Amino acid sequence: MLHILDMAGLYTFWLLLSCAGLICLVSTAESAPKCSYSVEAIQFGFQIKMTDFTAGKYAIDVAEKEGSVERKAPVSFSNEKSTHQIKPLKPCTEYELNVALISSNGREILCTNTDTKTTTTGMNFIDPNDIKQTGPTKLPANIEATFPLSCKDLSVEYKCSRKDNTSVEPSDMKPFTDYSCTGLIKNNNVFINKTTPPVHFNIDCGFTIKDLRYGSTDTSIHLYWEITSDKCQDILRNLEELFYNCSCQDVKRRFQQQ
């Protein structure tokens, strides 16, 4: 006679045998399936690594903090394949993961994870292409970087260069010159090993001369004017290489005899 009991995850088999006229009770016990894992943040998502487990199919649930749960397709783990990646996920977002072993009868046995919550951090997860960059339209140059709303601790510091790759500060930039700026991404003001795509620009200042005045003698002429620029007004005093080309034109006056 065979009895099977399932108590506290333990499967116990009681076998009643007849031993030469004596009744012998033999007990054999089998431990519950092993199931534990760790989670590591990778680029664009997470990697689950089974650390102490029973080979088989597993169910994985992923949910944003206080959000709805998404059930992933069942994953098979074995000695040959003990890791699984979940990506892409949102940057700088807190997620909750649950992993469960699917038993032969369809029952799910929840696995153990020491970290109940895992956060995708800017350091390990942000995709530079998710950062919206707005190039400068005037001088001094200013590039605006807009991060996803959840990435509150990220910032960018730009390094710029001329066409010949010599570095230049935004305050020293000149009009009608090609520049390229690359952003170094920081997490809580600490540089991480990620950069933004380069921003290329060339600012056409569009100068305007106004209030032209002049004075002349028999041998010379003196010109006076003011210069303005909608795009470069703040750097006009620093443009030492800015020059003007003035020329005189003969004007023939015609007199009509009356």
PDB file of C-alpha atoms in Angstrom:
ATOM      1  CA  MET A   1       0.000   0.000   0.000  1.00  0.00           C
ATOM      2  CA  LEU A   2       1.418   3.416  -1.048  1.00  0.00           C
ATOM      3  CA  HIS A   3       0.563   6.755   0.542  1.00  0.00           C
ATOM      4  CA  ILE A   4       1.831  10.143  -0.723  1.00  0.00           C
ATOM      5  CA  LEU A   5       1.707  13.219   1.495  1.00  0.00           C
ATOM      6  CA  ASP A   6       2.616  16.834   0.527  1.00  0.00           C
ATOM      7  CA  MET A   7       3.435  18.916   3.624  1.00  0.00           C
ATOM      8  CA  ALA A   8       5.463  22.178   3.746  1.00  0.00           C
ATOM      9  CA  GLY A   9       6.902  21.506   0.292  1.00  0.00           C
ATOM     10  CA  LEU A  10       8.197  18.033   1.248  1.00  0.00           C
ATOM     11  CA  TYR A  11       7.213  14.947  -0.611  1.00  0.00           C
ATOM     12  CA  THR A  12       7.153  11.916   1.757  1.00  0.00           C
ATOM     13  CA  PHE A  13       6.555   8.390   0.631  1.00  0.00           C
ATOM     14  CA  TRP A  14       5.292   5.779   3.142  1.00  0.00           C
ATOM     15  CA  LEU A  15       5.680   2.241   1.989  1.00  0.00           C
ATOM     16  CA  LEU A  16       4.025  -0.591   3.917  1.00  0.00           C
ATOM     17  CA  LEU A  17       5.904  -3.832   3.481  1.00  0.00           C
ATOM     18  CA  SER A  18       5.511  -7.355   4.712  1.00  0.00           C
ATOM     19  CA  CYS A  19       8.782  -8.628   6.134  1.00  0.00           C
ATOM     20  CA  ALA A  20       8.601 -12.356   7.004  1.00  0.00           C
ATOM     21  CA  GLY A  21       5.385 -12.032   8.911  1.00  0.00           C
ATOM     22  CA  LEU A  22       6.325  -8.675  10.410  1.00  0.00           C
ATOM     23  CA  ILE A  23       4.922  -5.354   9.404  1.00  0.00           C
ATOM     24  CA  CYS A  24       7.734  -2.999   8.456  1.00  0.00           C
ATOM     25  CA  LEU A  25       7.218   0.749   7.863  1.00  0.00           C
ATOM     26  CA  VAL A  26       9.804   2.317   5.570  1.00  0.00           C
ATOM     27  CA  SER A  27       9.957   6.117   5.092  1.00  0.00           C
ATOM     28  CA  THR A  28      11.774   7.868   2.300  1.00  0.00           C
ATOM     29  CA  ALA A  29      11.841  11.675   1.975  1.00  0.00           C
ATOM     30  CA  GLU A  30      12.641  13.982  -0.968  1.00  0.00           C
ATOM     31  CA  SER A  31      13.524  17.653  -0.518  1.00  0.00           C
ATOM     32  CA  ALA A  32      11.523  20.374  -2.223  1.00  0.00           C
ATOM     33  CA  PRO A  33      12.934  21.598  -5.561  1.00  0.00           C
ATOM     34  CA  LYS A  34      15.716  24.148  -5.168  1.00  0.00           C
ATOM     35  CA  CYS A  35      15.038  27.586  -6.598  1.00  0.00           C
ATOM     36  CA  SER A  36      17.085  30.748  -5.975  1.00  0.00           C
ATOM     37  CA  TYR A  37      18.512  33.452  -8.216  1.00  0.00           C
ATOM     38  CA  SER A  38      20.304  36.786  -8.398  1.00  0.00           C
ATOM     39  CA  VAL A  39      19.649  39.839 -10.567  1.00  0.00           C
ATOM     40  CA  GLU A  40      22.228  42.067 -12.268  1.00  0.00           C
ATOM     41  CA  ALA A  41      21.594  45.345 -14.083  1.00  0.00           C
ATOM     42  CA  ILE A  42      22.899  45.275 -17.671  1.00  0.00           C
ATOM     43  CA  GLN A  43      22.659  47.663 -20.588  1.00  0.00           C
ATOM     44  CA  PHE A  44      18.980  48.295 -21.346  1.00  0.00           C
ATOM     45  CA  GLY A  45      17.686  45.825 -18.742  1.00  0.00           C
ATOM     46  CA  PHE A  46      18.374  43.001 -16.258  1.00  0.00           C
ATOM     47  CA  GLN A  47      20.038  39.631 -16.268  1.00  0.00           C
ATOM     48  CA  ILE A  48      18.652  36.842 -14.083  1.00  0.00           C
ATOM     49  CA  LYS A  49      21.155  34.225 -12.951  1.00  0.00           C
ATOM     50  CA  MET A  50      19.913  31.034 -11.317  1.00  0.00           C
ATOM     51  CA  THR A  51      22.274  30.178  -8.463  1.00  0.00           C
ATOM     52  CA  ASP A  52      20.768  27.120  -6.788  1.00  0.00           C
ATOM     53  CA  PHE A  53      17.980  25.605  -8.844  1.00  0.00           C
ATOM     54  CA  THR A  54      16.286  22.625 -10.369  1.00  0.00           C
ATOM     55  CA  ALA A  55      16.401  22.357 -14.150  1.00  0.00           C
ATOM     56  CA  GLY A  56      13.037  23.040 -15.736  1.00  0.00           C
ATOM     57  CA  LYS A  57      10.639  25.750 -16.883  1.00  0.00           C
ATOM     58  CA  TYR A  58      10.276  28.980 -14.941  1.00  0.00           C
ATOM     59  CA  ALA A  59       7.735  31.805 -14.949  1.00  0.00           C
ATOM     60  CA  ILE A  60       8.993  35.392 -14.714  1.00  0.00           C
ATOM     61  CA  ASP A  61       6.865  38.383 -13.659  1.00  0.00           C
ATOM     62  CA  VAL A  62       8.085  41.952 -14.202  1.00  0.00           C
ATOM     63  CA  ALA A  63       6.350  45.069 -12.862  1.00  0.00           C
ATOM     64  CA  GLU A  64       7.176  48.736 -12.478  1.00  0.00           C
ATOM     65  CA  LYS A  65       6.839  49.982  -8.924  1.00  0.00           C
ATOM     66  CA  GLU A  66       3.125  50.336  -8.201  1.00  0.00           C
ATOM     67  CA  GLY A  67       2.405  49.319 -11.805  1.00  0.00           C
ATOM     68  CA  SER A  68       0.752  46.368 -13.513  1.00  0.00           C
ATOM     69  CA  VAL A  69       2.501  42.987 -13.693  1.00  0.00           C
ATOM     70  CA  GLU A  70       3.716  41.629 -17.017  1.00  0.00           C
ATOM     71  CA  ARG A  71       4.059  37.861 -17.325  1.00  0.00           C
ATOM     72  CA  LYS A  72       6.960  36.880 -19.574  1.00  0.00           C
ATOM     73  CA  ALA A  73       6.999  33.720 -21.693  1.00  0.00           C
ATOM     74  CA  PRO A  74       8.208  30.652 -19.737  1.00  0.00           C
ATOM     75  CA  VAL A  75      11.981  30.243 -19.687  1.00  0.00           C
ATOM     76  CA  SER A  76      13.862  26.946 -19.442  1.00  0.00           C
ATOM     77  CA  PHE A  77      16.913  26.859 -17.160  1.00  0.00           C
ATOM     78  CA  SER A  78      19.486  24.073 -17.059  1.00  0.00           C
ATOM     79  CA  ASN A  79      23.124  23.528 -16.168  1.00  0.00           C
ATOM     80  CA  GLU A  80      23.988  24.641 -19.708  1.00  0.00           C
ATOM     81  CA  LYS A  81      21.738  27.714 -19.581  1.00  0.00           C
ATOM     82  CA  SER A  82      21.402  29.364 -16.193  1.00  0.00           C
ATOM     83  CA  THR A  83      20.978  33.039 -17.202  1.00  0.00           C
ATOM     84  CA  HIS A  84      18.248  35.036 -18.914  1.00  0.00           C
ATOM     85  CA  GLN A  85      18.123  38.692 -19.979  1.00  0.00           C
ATOM     86  CA  ILE A  86      15.065  40.943 -19.786  1.00  0.00           C
ATOM     87  CA  LYS A  87      15.278  43.999 -22.021  1.00  0.00           C
ATOM     88  CA  PRO A  88      14.604  46.655 -23.093  1.00  0.00           C
ATOM     89  CA  LEU A  89      13.260  48.301 -19.940  1.00  0.00           C
ATOM     90  CA  LYS A  90      12.692  51.940 -19.057  1.00  0.00           C
ATOM     91  CA  PRO A  91      15.754  53.793 -17.752  1.00  0.00           C
ATOM     92  CA  CYS A  92      16.039  54.983 -14.136  1.00  0.00           C
ATOM     93  CA  THR A  93      12.948  52.991 -13.148  1.00  0.00           C
ATOM     94  CA  GLU A  94      12.334  50.737 -10.154  1.00  0.00           C
ATOM     95  CA  TYR A  95      11.119  47.238 -11.052  1.00  0.00           C
ATOM     96  CA  GLU A  96       9.944  44.244  -9.068  1.00  0.00           C
ATOM     97  CA  LEU A  97      10.840  40.756 -10.332  1.00  0.00           C
ATOM     98  CA  ASN A  98       9.402  37.399  -9.383  1.00  0.00           C
ATOM     99  CA  VAL A  99      10.721  34.066 -10.613  1.00  0.00           C
ATOM    100  CA  ALA A 100       8.846  30.813 -10.029  1.00  0.00           C
ATOM    101  CA  LEU A 101       9.531  27.177 -10.930  1.00  0.00           C
ATOM    102  CA  ILE A 102       6.707  25.548 -12.875  1.00  0.00           C
ATOM    103  CA  SER A 103       6.326  22.013 -11.532  1.00  0.00           C
ATOM    104  CA  SER A 104       5.219  19.024 -13.594  1.00  0.00           C
ATOM    105  CA  ASN A 105       1.627  19.438 -12.389  1.00  0.00           C
ATOM    106  CA  GLY A 106       1.577  23.145 -13.285  1.00  0.00           C
ATOM    107  CA  ARG A 107       1.973  24.389  -9.731  1.00  0.00           C
ATOM    108  CA  GLU A 108       4.322  27.395  -9.361  1.00  0.00           C
ATOM    109  CA  ILE A 109       6.982  27.359  -6.636  1.00  0.00           C
ATOM    110  CA  LEU A 110       8.227  30.878  -5.872  1.00  0.00           C
ATOM    111  CA  CYS A 111      12.007  31.212  -6.028  1.00  0.00           C
ATOM    112  CA  THR A 112      14.153  33.075  -3.518  1.00  0.00           C
ATOM    113  CA  ASN A 113      15.815  36.384  -4.341  1.00  0.00           C
ATOM    114  CA  THR A 114      17.699  38.402  -1.733  1.00  0.00           C
ATOM    115  CA  ASP A 115      16.785  41.662  -3.477  1.00  0.00           C
ATOM    116  CA  THR A 116      13.017  42.047  -3.702  1.00  0.00           C
ATOM    117  CA  LYS A 117      13.335  45.265  -5.667  1.00  0.00           C
ATOM    118  CA  THR A 118      15.788  46.120  -8.395  1.00  0.00           C
ATOM    119  CA  THR A 119      16.293  49.563  -9.883  1.00  0.00           C
ATOM    120  CA  THR A 120      17.570  50.341 -13.353  1.00  0.00           C
ATOM    121  CA  THR A 121      20.116  53.027 -12.553  1.00  0.00           C
ATOM    122  CA  GLY A 122      21.394  55.702 -14.881  1.00  0.00           C
ATOM    123  CA  MET A 123      24.906  54.348 -14.529  1.00  0.00           C
ATOM    124  CA  ASN A 124      24.096  50.919 -15.883  1.00  0.00           C
ATOM    125  CA  PHE A 125      21.041  51.438 -17.964  1.00  0.00           C
ATOM    126  CA  ILE A 126      20.595  54.789 -19.724  1.00  0.00           C
ATOM    127  CA  ASP A 127      20.685  54.665 -23.515  1.00  0.00           C
ATOM    128  CA  PRO A 128      22.401  57.859 -24.749  1.00  0.00           C
ATOM    129  CA  ASN A 129      19.943  57.933 -27.643  1.00  0.00           C
ATOM    130  CA  ASP A 130      17.160  58.465 -25.083  1.00  0.00           C
ATOM    131  CA  ILE A 131      18.678  61.871 -24.262  1.00  0.00           C
ATOM    132  CA  LYS A 132      17.194  64.665 -26.364  1.00  0.00           C
ATOM    133  CA  GLN A 133      19.856  67.220 -27.325  1.00  0.00           C
ATOM    134  CA  THR A 134      19.076  70.690 -28.642  1.00  0.00           C
ATOM    135  CA  GLY A 135      22.018  72.316 -30.410  1.00  0.00           C
ATOM    136  CA  PRO A 136      22.934  75.994 -29.969  1.00  0.00           C
ATOM    137  CA  THR A 137      21.443  78.690 -32.191  1.00  0.00           C
ATOM    138  CA  LYS A 138      23.569  81.567 -30.909  1.00  0.00           C
ATOM    139  CA  LEU A 139      26.837  82.384 -29.136  1.00  0.00           C
ATOM    140  CA  PRO A 140      27.964  81.802 -26.443  1.00  0.00           C
ATOM    141  CA  ALA A 141      26.987  78.236 -27.277  1.00  0.00           C
ATOM    142  CA  ASN A 142      24.634  76.359 -24.991  1.00  0.00           C
ATOM    143  CA  ILE A 143      23.476  72.775 -25.590  1.00  0.00           C
ATOM    144  CA  GLU A 144      20.354  71.615 -23.774  1.00  0.00           C
ATOM    145  CA  ALA A 145      20.092  67.946 -22.787  1.00  0.00           C
ATOM    146  CA  THR A 146      16.686  66.557 -21.799  1.00  0.00           C
ATOM    147  CA  PHE A 147      16.576  63.202 -19.987  1.00  0.00           C
ATOM    148  CA  PRO A 148      13.638  60.812 -19.503  1.00  0.00           C
ATOM    149  CA  LEU A 149      11.469  62.063 -16.640  1.00  0.00           C
ATOM    150  CA  SER A 150      12.522  59.212 -14.341  1.00  0.00           C
ATOM    151  CA  CYS A 151      16.242  60.079 -14.613  1.00  0.00           C
ATOM    152  CA  LYS A 152      16.412  62.876 -12.059  1.00  0.00           C
ATOM    153  CA  ASP A 153      20.038  62.260 -10.999  1.00  0.00           C
ATOM    154  CA  LEU A 154      21.622  62.409 -14.457  1.00  0.00           C
ATOM    155  CA  SER A 155      23.325  65.389 -16.091  1.00  0.00           C
ATOM    156  CA  VAL A 156      25.686  66.112 -18.988  1.00  0.00           C
ATOM    157  CA  GLU A 157      28.941  68.043 -19.247  1.00  0.00           C
ATOM    158  CA  TYR A 158      29.942  68.887 -22.825  1.00  0.00           C
ATOM    159  CA  LYS A 159      33.431  68.851 -24.298  1.00  0.00           C
ATOM    160  CA  CYS A 160      33.817  70.691 -27.606  1.00  0.00           C
ATOM    161  CA  SER A 161      36.402  70.822 -30.376  1.00  0.00           C
ATOM    162  CA  ARG A 162      37.091  72.565 -33.653  1.00  0.00           C
ATOM    163  CA  LYS A 163      37.270  70.843 -37.016  1.00  0.00           C
ATOM    164  CA  ASP A 164      40.983  70.121 -36.436  1.00  0.00           C
ATOM    165  CA  ASN A 165      40.088  68.370 -33.115  1.00  0.00           C
ATOM    166  CA  THR A 166      41.628  71.063 -30.924  1.00  0.00           C
ATOM    167  CA  SER A 167      39.520  71.614 -27.807  1.00  0.00           C
ATOM    168  CA  VAL A 168      37.630  74.851 -27.256  1.00  0.00           C
ATOM    169  CA  GLU A 169      35.482  76.286 -24.490  1.00  0.00           C
ATOM    170  CA  PRO A 170      31.984  77.512 -25.419  1.00  0.00           C
ATOM    171  CA  SER A 171      32.922  81.029 -24.265  1.00  0.00           C
ATOM    172  CA  ASP A 172      35.762  81.111 -26.822  1.00  0.00           C
ATOM    173  CA  MET A 173      33.729  79.999 -29.825  1.00  0.00           C
ATOM    174  CA  LYS A 174      33.534  82.232 -32.881  1.00  0.00           C
ATOM    175  CA  PRO A 175      30.906  82.617 -35.585  1.00  0.00           C
ATOM    176  CA  PHE A 176      31.134  80.949 -39.009  1.00  0.00           C
ATOM    177  CA  THR A 177      33.216  78.093 -37.545  1.00  0.00           C
ATOM    178  CA  ASP A 178      32.495  74.355 -37.450  1.00  0.00           C
ATOM    179  CA  TYR A 179      32.295  72.839 -33.949  1.00  0.00           C
ATOM    180  CA  SER A 180      31.498  69.420 -32.502  1.00  0.00           C
ATOM    181  CA  CYS A 181      30.464  68.795 -28.870  1.00  0.00           C
ATOM    182  CA  THR A 182      30.137  65.451 -27.061  1.00  0.00           C
ATOM    183  CA  GLY A 183      28.390  65.125 -23.703  1.00  0.00           C
ATOM    184  CA  LEU A 184      29.909  63.183 -20.792  1.00  0.00           C
ATOM    185  CA  ILE A 185      27.042  61.715 -18.761  1.00  0.00           C
ATOM    186  CA  LYS A 186      27.145  62.097 -14.978  1.00  0.00           C
ATOM    187  CA  ASN A 187      25.163  60.299 -12.286  1.00  0.00           C
ATOM    188  CA  ASN A 188      24.908  62.394  -9.100  1.00  0.00           C
ATOM    189  CA  ASN A 189      27.743  64.564 -10.496  1.00  0.00           C
ATOM    190  CA  VAL A 190      30.031  61.544 -10.977  1.00  0.00           C
ATOM    191  CA  PHE A 191      31.137  60.736 -14.522  1.00  0.00           C
ATOM    192  CA  ILE A 192      30.083  57.361 -15.882  1.00  0.00           C
ATOM    193  CA  ASN A 193      31.394  55.483 -18.876  1.00  0.00           C
ATOM    194  CA  LYS A 194      28.808  56.813 -21.318  1.00  0.00           C
ATOM    195  CA  THR A 195      28.718  59.719 -23.777  1.00  0.00           C
ATOM    196  CA  THR A 196      26.048  61.337 -25.915  1.00  0.00           C
ATOM    197  CA  PRO A 197      26.116  61.379 -29.710  1.00  0.00           C
ATOM    198  CA  PRO A 198      28.098  64.423 -30.911  1.00  0.00           C
ATOM    199  CA  VAL A 199      26.326  67.698 -31.676  1.00  0.00           C
ATOM    200  CA  HIS A 200      27.639  69.559 -34.751  1.00  0.00           C
ATOM    201  CA  PHE A 201      26.945  73.231 -35.417  1.00  0.00           C
ATOM    202  CA  ASN A 202      28.122  76.407 -37.137  1.00  0.00           C
ATOM    203  CA  ILE A 203      26.629  79.734 -36.008  1.00  0.00           C
ATOM    204  CA  ASP A 204      25.920  82.402 -38.636  1.00  0.00           C
ATOM    205  CA  CYS A 205      25.673  85.589 -36.602  1.00  0.00           C
ATOM    206  CA  GLY A 206      23.981  87.802 -39.168  1.00  0.00           C
ATOM    207  CA  PHE A 207      25.491  91.217 -38.327  1.00  0.00           C
ATOM    208  CA  THR A 208      23.557  94.420 -38.881  1.00  0.00           C
ATOM    209  CA  ILE A 209      25.112  97.892 -39.161  1.00  0.00           C
ATOM    210  CA  LYS A 210      22.980 100.766 -37.924  1.00  0.00           C
ATOM    211  CA  ASP A 211      23.296 104.447 -37.039  1.00  0.00           C
ATOM    212  CA  LEU A 212      25.900 105.029 -39.753  1.00  0.00           C
ATOM    213  CA  ARG A 213      27.490 108.470 -39.449  1.00  0.00           C
ATOM    214  CA  TYR A 214      30.362 110.058 -41.272  1.00  0.00           C
ATOM    215  CA  GLY A 215      32.493 113.137 -41.511  1.00  0.00           C
ATOM    216  CA  SER A 216      34.733 114.149 -44.379  1.00  0.00           C
ATOM    217  CA  THR A 217      37.444 116.564 -45.439  1.00  0.00           C
ATOM    218  CA  ASP A 218      39.035 117.227 -48.807  1.00  0.00           C
ATOM    219  CA  THR A 219      41.394 114.297 -48.275  1.00  0.00           C
ATOM    220  CA  SER A 220      39.669 111.849 -45.922  1.00  0.00           C
ATOM    221  CA  ILE A 221      36.425 110.505 -44.589  1.00  0.00           C
ATOM    222  CA  HIS A 222      35.539 109.277 -41.114  1.00  0.00           C
ATOM    223  CA  LEU A 223      32.839 106.642 -40.624  1.00  0.00           C
ATOM    224  CA  TYR A 224      31.027 105.774 -37.395  1.00  0.00           C
ATOM    225  CA  TRP A 225      28.458 102.999 -36.829  1.00  0.00           C
ATOM    226  CA  GLU A 226      27.018 100.512 -34.395  1.00  0.00           C
ATOM    227  CA  ILE A 227      26.829  96.786 -35.032  1.00  0.00           C
ATOM    228  CA  THR A 228      24.176  94.414 -33.685  1.00  0.00           C
ATOM    229  CA  SER A 229      23.476  90.704 -33.988  1.00  0.00           C
ATOM    230  CA  ASP A 230      20.491  88.690 -32.781  1.00  0.00           C
ATOM    231  CA  LYS A 231      22.619  85.541 -32.448  1.00  0.00           C
ATOM    232  CA  CYS A 232      25.964  86.900 -31.273  1.00  0.00           C
ATOM    233  CA  GLN A 233      25.275  90.160 -29.432  1.00  0.00           C
ATOM    234  CA  ASP A 234      26.901  88.937 -26.208  1.00  0.00           C
ATOM    235  CA  ILE A 235      30.269  88.177 -27.824  1.00  0.00           C
ATOM    236  CA  LEU A 236      30.710  91.197 -30.123  1.00  0.00           C
ATOM    237  CA  ARG A 237      33.350  92.781 -27.891  1.00  0.00           C
ATOM    238  CA  ASN A 238      35.420  89.587 -28.057  1.00  0.00           C
ATOM    239  CA  LEU A 239      35.505  89.319 -31.850  1.00  0.00           C
ATOM    240  CA  GLU A 240      39.024  90.659 -32.385  1.00  0.00           C
ATOM    241  CA  GLU A 241      39.198  89.165 -35.876  1.00  0.00           C
ATOM    242  CA  LEU A 242      36.059  90.912 -37.073  1.00  0.00           C
ATOM    243  CA  PHE A 243      36.896  93.485 -39.753  1.00  0.00           C
ATOM    244  CA  TYR A 244      34.994  95.748 -42.107  1.00  0.00           C
ATOM    245  CA  ASN A 245      35.429  96.438 -45.771  1.00  0.00           C
ATOM    246  CA  CYS A 246      34.538  99.992 -46.729  1.00  0.00           C
ATOM    247  CA  SER A 247      34.760 101.422 -50.231  1.00  0.00           C
ATOM    248  CA  CYS A 248      33.969 104.682 -51.980  1.00  0.00           C
ATOM    249  CA  GLN A 249      31.998 104.904 -55.170  1.00  0.00           C
ATOM    250  CA  ASP A 250      32.041 107.747 -57.667  1.00  0.00           C
ATOM    251  CA  VAL A 251      28.658 109.385 -58.013  1.00  0.00           C
ATOM    252  CA  LYS A 252      28.090 111.248 -61.245  1.00  0.00           C
ATOM    253  CA  ARG A 253      25.650 114.086 -60.909  1.00  0.00           C
ATOM    254  CA  ARG A 254      23.728 115.136 -63.946  1.00  0.00           C
ATOM    255  CA  PHE A 255      22.533 118.651 -64.281  1.00  0.00           C
ATOM    256  CA  GLN A 256      19.727 119.437 -66.656  1.00  0.00           C
ATOM    257  CA  GLN A 257      20.143 122.704 -68.444  1.00  0.00           C
ATOM    258  CA  GLN A 258      17.050 124.863 -68.290  1.00  0.00           C
TER     259      GLN A 258
END
